[in-house]
Amino acid sequence: GISSLVQRDNFHYAEPLANGTERAAWAEWASYNPEIQVLTLNGHPRIVEAGMTATSKVIRLDRRTGDATAQDDVKTTYSELKPQPGGALLASGDPIHVTARTMTAQRSTGVAHYVGDARLWQGSNVVQAPVIDFDRDKRTLTAYANAGAPSRTPPQKVTTILVQQDKTGKLRPVNITAARLTYADTERLARFDGGVDVRSAD
């Protein structure tokens, strides 16, 4: 049987999805392993699916599970978002951007797992952490330190910058650091745990 397939120069991949949308990918060259059904994209790879665009140095697509893994210099943009009048931190229709060293997106759960200097922002609101788990459909996120980090390294914090309007109508930032952040936009609730420090203009 065929052990691998390689296509070089101007690779384009298209896969129709069950929900009526399409997953598309581009790269300078790609290899496919039929035995494990994994497609590896190299050379400025880019993947687009349901309003999400991701780029990195290497992207792997598992055709059995639909999961995608990106490594090194990961940049993701979630667009086509509808404003949520009842939301707060991630409520607007502006694109949500996420950068990190690696990303694993699971189709079954809809959660993207970002590891390594992860940074998520929409407008002026920013969350930075060693690890961020983000659900685009539910607009929930969990940010926390990497449990696998060496013990000799200083503990890393989750840093959150929220922009709020004061009584005079001016926008002022609120800076919050903690060991962990759990946020659900539909509940307008952010929970900070572990050495929480809140600093505002006053």
mmCIF file of C-alpha atoms in Angstrom, residues 12-174:
data_model
loop_
_atom_site.group_PDB
_atom_site.id
_atom_site.type_symbol
_atom_site.label_atom_id
_atom_site.label_comp_id
_atom_site.label_asym_id
_atom_site.label_seq_id
_atom_site.Cartn_x
_atom_site.Cartn_y
_atom_site.Cartn_z
ATOM 1 C CA HIS A 12 -4.645 23.475 -1.416
ATOM 2 C CA TYR A 13 -6.935 21.228 0.652
ATOM 3 C CA ALA A 14 -10.734 21.394 0.931
ATOM 4 C CA GLU A 15 -13.001 19.247 3.104
ATOM 5 C CA PRO A 16 -16.797 19.625 3.321
ATOM 6 C CA LEU A 17 -18.103 19.423 6.887
ATOM 7 C CA ALA A 18 -21.316 17.919 8.225
ATOM 8 C CA ASN A 19 -22.670 21.315 9.317
ATOM 9 C CA GLY A 20 -22.648 22.589 5.726
ATOM 10 C CA THR A 21 -19.433 24.598 6.049
ATOM 11 C CA GLU A 22 -15.989 23.766 4.701
ATOM 12 C CA ARG A 23 -12.494 23.389 6.092
ATOM 13 C CA ALA A 24 -9.829 24.703 3.724
ATOM 14 C CA ALA A 25 -6.054 24.797 4.027
ATOM 15 C CA TRP A 26 -3.099 26.132 2.055
ATOM 16 C CA ALA A 27 0.664 25.571 2.299
ATOM 17 C CA GLU A 28 3.833 25.518 0.233
ATOM 18 C CA TRP A 29 4.001 21.742 0.583
ATOM 19 C CA ALA A 30 2.197 18.958 2.440
ATOM 20 C CA SER A 31 2.554 15.284 3.293
ATOM 21 C CA TYR A 32 -0.195 12.769 4.057
ATOM 22 C CA ASN A 33 0.060 9.494 5.990
ATOM 23 C CA PRO A 34 -2.861 7.236 4.922
ATOM 24 C CA GLU A 35 -2.320 4.773 7.796
ATOM 25 C CA ILE A 36 -2.996 7.329 10.541
ATOM 26 C CA GLN A 37 -4.884 9.762 8.249
ATOM 27 C CA VAL A 38 -2.791 12.779 9.266
ATOM 28 C CA LEU A 39 -2.099 15.638 6.873
ATOM 29 C CA THR A 40 0.966 17.772 7.692
ATOM 30 C CA LEU A 41 1.251 21.259 6.191
ATOM 31 C CA ASN A 42 4.587 23.083 5.940
ATOM 32 C CA GLY A 43 5.707 26.402 4.515
ATOM 33 C CA HIS A 44 3.436 29.236 5.708
ATOM 34 C CA PRO A 45 0.417 26.962 6.301
ATOM 35 C CA ARG A 46 -3.010 28.492 6.782
ATOM 36 C CA ILE A 47 -6.290 26.857 7.743
ATOM 37 C CA VAL A 48 -9.787 28.365 7.543
ATOM 38 C CA GLU A 49 -12.882 26.847 9.116
ATOM 39 C CA ALA A 50 -16.221 28.401 10.145
ATOM 40 C CA GLY A 51 -14.863 31.914 10.620
ATOM 41 C CA MET A 52 -11.584 30.787 12.204
ATOM 42 C CA THR A 53 -8.250 31.425 10.470
ATOM 43 C CA ALA A 54 -5.040 29.952 11.882
ATOM 44 C CA THR A 55 -1.436 30.234 10.744
ATOM 45 C CA SER A 56 1.822 28.809 12.133
ATOM 46 C CA LYS A 57 5.011 27.119 10.967
ATOM 47 C CA VAL A 58 3.514 23.599 10.938
ATOM 48 C CA ILE A 59 -0.140 22.492 10.987
ATOM 49 C CA ARG A 60 -1.350 18.895 11.322
ATOM 50 C CA LEU A 61 -4.893 17.808 10.476
ATOM 51 C CA ASP A 62 -6.253 14.507 11.804
ATOM 52 C CA ARG A 63 -8.917 13.447 9.293
ATOM 53 C CA ARG A 64 -10.311 10.778 11.641
ATOM 54 C CA THR A 65 -11.114 13.111 14.530
ATOM 55 C CA GLY A 66 -11.154 16.460 12.738
ATOM 56 C CA ASP A 67 -8.673 17.852 15.268
ATOM 57 C CA ALA A 68 -6.019 20.346 14.176
ATOM 58 C CA THR A 69 -2.615 20.960 15.785
ATOM 59 C CA ALA A 70 -0.449 24.009 15.074
ATOM 60 C CA GLN A 71 3.163 24.435 16.203
ATOM 61 C CA ASP A 72 5.431 27.467 16.495
ATOM 62 C CA ASP A 73 4.301 31.073 16.069
ATOM 63 C CA VAL A 74 0.576 30.278 16.160
ATOM 64 C CA LYS A 75 -1.782 33.105 15.217
ATOM 65 C CA THR A 76 -5.555 32.614 15.245
ATOM 66 C CA THR A 77 -8.368 34.992 14.371
ATOM 67 C CA TYR A 78 -12.029 34.249 15.124
ATOM 68 C CA SER A 79 -14.239 36.413 12.922
ATOM 69 C CA GLU A 80 -17.905 36.383 11.855
ATOM 70 C CA LEU A 81 -18.895 36.873 15.505
ATOM 71 C CA LYS A 82 -22.337 38.130 16.451
ATOM 72 C CA PRO A 83 -22.476 40.758 19.228
ATOM 73 C CA GLN A 84 -23.874 39.456 22.526
ATOM 74 C CA PRO A 85 -25.816 42.256 24.264
ATOM 75 C CA GLY A 86 -25.815 40.308 27.530
ATOM 76 C CA GLY A 87 -22.082 39.598 27.473
ATOM 77 C CA ALA A 88 -19.107 41.545 28.768
ATOM 78 C CA LEU A 89 -15.451 40.644 28.211
ATOM 79 C CA LEU A 90 -15.979 38.936 24.805
ATOM 80 C CA ALA A 91 -19.381 40.344 23.888
ATOM 81 C CA SER A 92 -18.687 42.534 20.860
ATOM 82 C CA GLY A 93 -18.718 41.496 17.222
ATOM 83 C CA ASP A 94 -15.058 42.447 16.799
ATOM 84 C CA PRO A 95 -12.648 39.637 15.891
ATOM 85 C CA ILE A 96 -11.046 37.668 18.732
ATOM 86 C CA HIS A 97 -7.311 37.099 18.275
ATOM 87 C CA VAL A 98 -5.144 34.473 19.980
ATOM 88 C CA THR A 99 -1.390 33.903 19.728
ATOM 89 C CA ALA A 100 0.694 31.139 21.328
ATOM 90 C CA ARG A 101 3.521 28.702 20.672
ATOM 91 C CA THR A 102 1.197 25.734 20.078
ATOM 92 C CA MET A 103 -2.520 25.116 19.576
ATOM 93 C CA THR A 104 -4.724 22.024 19.544
ATOM 94 C CA ALA A 105 -8.298 22.523 18.311
ATOM 95 C CA GLN A 106 -10.752 19.703 19.070
ATOM 96 C CA ARG A 107 -13.724 19.466 16.751
ATOM 97 C CA SER A 108 -15.722 17.258 19.152
ATOM 98 C CA THR A 109 -15.670 19.824 21.979
ATOM 99 C CA GLY A 110 -15.120 23.024 20.015
ATOM 100 C CA VAL A 111 -12.339 24.011 22.451
ATOM 101 C CA ALA A 112 -8.949 25.316 21.306
ATOM 102 C CA HIS A 113 -6.041 24.652 23.691
ATOM 103 C CA TYR A 114 -3.244 27.253 23.478
ATOM 104 C CA VAL A 115 0.094 26.675 25.236
ATOM 105 C CA GLY A 116 3.176 28.872 25.609
ATOM 106 C CA ASP A 117 2.961 32.648 26.066
ATOM 107 C CA ALA A 118 -0.710 32.562 25.116
ATOM 108 C CA ARG A 119 -2.428 35.910 24.544
ATOM 109 C CA LEU A 120 -6.124 36.420 23.756
ATOM 110 C CA TRP A 121 -7.695 39.798 23.060
ATOM 111 C CA GLN A 122 -10.799 41.432 21.666
ATOM 112 C CA GLY A 123 -10.683 45.183 21.364
ATOM 113 C CA SER A 124 -8.985 46.582 24.465
ATOM 114 C CA ASN A 125 -9.633 43.549 26.699
ATOM 115 C CA VAL A 126 -6.596 41.257 26.967
ATOM 116 C CA VAL A 127 -5.834 37.940 28.704
ATOM 117 C CA GLN A 128 -2.273 36.598 28.868
ATOM 118 C CA ALA A 129 -1.287 33.262 30.419
ATOM 119 C CA PRO A 130 0.937 30.222 29.957
ATOM 120 C CA VAL A 131 -2.174 28.239 28.896
ATOM 121 C CA ILE A 132 -5.552 29.369 27.542
ATOM 122 C CA ASP A 133 -8.497 27.107 26.702
ATOM 123 C CA PHE A 134 -11.027 28.951 24.548
ATOM 124 C CA ASP A 135 -14.494 27.922 23.337
ATOM 125 C CA ARG A 136 -15.488 30.229 20.493
ATOM 126 C CA ASP A 137 -19.152 29.131 20.307
ATOM 127 C CA LYS A 138 -19.837 29.441 24.048
ATOM 128 C CA ARG A 139 -17.378 32.352 24.472
ATOM 129 C CA THR A 140 -15.834 30.842 27.558
ATOM 130 C CA LEU A 141 -12.162 30.703 28.492
ATOM 131 C CA THR A 142 -9.932 29.238 31.151
ATOM 132 C CA ALA A 143 -6.441 30.669 31.623
ATOM 133 C CA TYR A 144 -3.878 29.109 33.942
ATOM 134 C CA ALA A 145 -0.224 28.201 34.496
ATOM 135 C CA ASN A 146 1.282 25.176 32.764
ATOM 136 C CA ALA A 147 1.347 22.293 35.261
ATOM 137 C CA GLY A 148 4.228 20.702 33.372
ATOM 138 C CA ALA A 149 6.585 23.673 33.785
ATOM 139 C CA PRO A 150 9.905 22.944 35.545
ATOM 140 C CA SER A 151 9.824 23.558 39.297
ATOM 141 C CA ARG A 152 12.899 25.805 39.123
ATOM 142 C CA THR A 153 11.063 28.378 36.995
ATOM 143 C CA PRO A 154 9.203 31.139 38.865
ATOM 144 C CA PRO A 155 5.410 30.664 38.956
ATOM 145 C CA GLN A 156 3.714 32.401 36.074
ATOM 146 C CA LYS A 157 0.564 34.416 36.493
ATOM 147 C CA VAL A 158 -2.531 35.051 34.444
ATOM 148 C CA THR A 159 -2.669 38.735 33.500
ATOM 149 C CA THR A 160 -5.963 40.326 32.522
ATOM 150 C CA ILE A 161 -6.550 43.876 31.314
ATOM 151 C CA LEU A 162 -10.174 45.031 31.337
ATOM 152 C CA VAL A 163 -11.282 48.428 30.072
ATOM 153 C CA GLN A 164 -14.198 49.882 32.018
ATOM 154 C CA GLN A 165 -16.100 53.144 31.814
ATOM 155 C CA ASP A 166 -16.005 55.321 34.918
ATOM 156 C CA LYS A 167 -18.680 57.732 36.164
ATOM 157 C CA THR A 168 -17.367 60.521 33.942
ATOM 158 C CA GLY A 169 -17.553 58.356 30.822
ATOM 159 C CA LYS A 170 -13.793 57.890 30.506
ATOM 160 C CA LEU A 171 -12.390 54.459 29.681
ATOM 161 C CA ARG A 172 -9.944 53.272 32.324
ATOM 162 C CA PRO A 173 -8.004 49.991 32.438
ATOM 163 C CA VAL A 174 -8.209 47.519 35.322
#
